[in-house]
C-alpha angles and dihedrals in degrees: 000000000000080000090055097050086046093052100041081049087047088110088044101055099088090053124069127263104282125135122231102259118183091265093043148252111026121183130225142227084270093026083069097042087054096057094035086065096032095251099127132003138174128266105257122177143142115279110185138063109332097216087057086052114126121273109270131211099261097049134091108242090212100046084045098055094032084055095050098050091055101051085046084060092046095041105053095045093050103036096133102040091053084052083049105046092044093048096055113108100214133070089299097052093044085050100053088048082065100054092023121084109220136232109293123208135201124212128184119263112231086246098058122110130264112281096241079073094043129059096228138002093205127027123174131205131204134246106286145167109251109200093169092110095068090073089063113123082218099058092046096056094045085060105046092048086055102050086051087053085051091049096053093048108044138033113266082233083067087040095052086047099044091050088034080061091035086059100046086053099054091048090049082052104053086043095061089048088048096053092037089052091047091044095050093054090052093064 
C-alpha cells in the first residue's frame, strides 16, 4: 500500500509536501521546512512567449527591444506567408523551418492551478521570425571580432563590395517572398 502511494506521488516527489487546494499548490508544516533548507522547490519557469521574456543578463536592452520591435513588424505583415512557407513540405518549406520559429505551444504544468483561475490552459502561437538573438553580448562581440579579422585580411574596398552584395541578396531576397507571398493570396 505504502508502494502504491510512492509510486502515484512519483511526479511529486521533487517538489516539497503541499496538498492540492482549489487555488493550488499549499504547503505544509514540512513542506515549508523543505524549502526553508534547499532540500526540495518547486519547477519554476517562463510560460509564455519566449521573445517577451524578461532582459537577461547577457543581453543588450537596446538591440532586444529594437529587435522586437522589428519581427513584430515582420510578423504581423506577413502572418500568413510565414504559415505558408513553414507548412510546405519541399525544400522551401525544410528551409524556412530552419529561420522560422515554430508554433509554440503551451501546455499546463501539473502544479498549475485549476482553469477556472487561468484564462486559458493552452494557448498557440503562429509561425513567426524571432530576432531576439541579435541583442546577445556574445554575439556582439563574435562579430565584431570578425569583421576586425576581415579588416586585417582584406582591403575595406573588398569589404564595401562584398556587403554591398550581402545587402542585394537580402533584398532579392525580401522581394521573392514578397511576390510569392502576393501571388499566393490571388489564387
Amino acid at each position: 500500500r505504502a508502494a502504491a502511494a510512492a509510486a502515484a506521488n512519483s511526479d511529486d516527489s521533487q517538489y516539497p509536501d503541499h496538498i492540492m487546494g482549489e487555488n493550488g499548490p499549499i504547503l505544509t508544516e514540512l513542506g515549508r521546512v523543505q524549502i526553508f533548507k534547499g532540500v526540495k522547490k518547486f519547477g519554476i519557469g517562463y510560460g509564455g512567449d519566449p521573445d517577451l521574456q524578461p532582459l537577461r543578463s547577457f543581453e543588450n536592452r537596446f538591440l532586444v527591444r529594437t529587435a522586437l520591435r522589428i519581427s513584430d513588424y515582420i510578423n504581423c505583415n506577413n502572418m500568413h506567408t510565414l504559415n505558408r512557407l513553414y507548412c510546405r513540405k519541399d525544400i522551401v518549406g525544410r528551409v524556412s523551418k530552419l529561420l522560422i520559429t515554430g508554433p509554440l505551444v503551451r501546455k499546463p504544468s501539473c502544479m498549475a492551478p485549476p482553469a477556472s483561475l487561468t484564462r486559458t490552459n493552452r494557448f498557440t502561437f503562429v509561425p513567426h521570425v524571432s530576432l531576439r538573438f541579435i541583442g546577445n553580448y556574445y554575439l556582439i562581440g563574435w562579430c565584431c571580432m570578425l569583421l576586425l579579422l576581415l579588416r586585417i585580411v582584406f582591403s575595406p574596398a573588398f569589404l564595401a563590395l562584398s556587403g554591398a552584395m550581402l545587402m542585394s541578396c537580402f533584398c532579392a531576397l525580401v522581394f521573392v517572398l514578397h511576390r510569392l507571398g502576393s501571388h499566393q493570396n490571388q489564387e
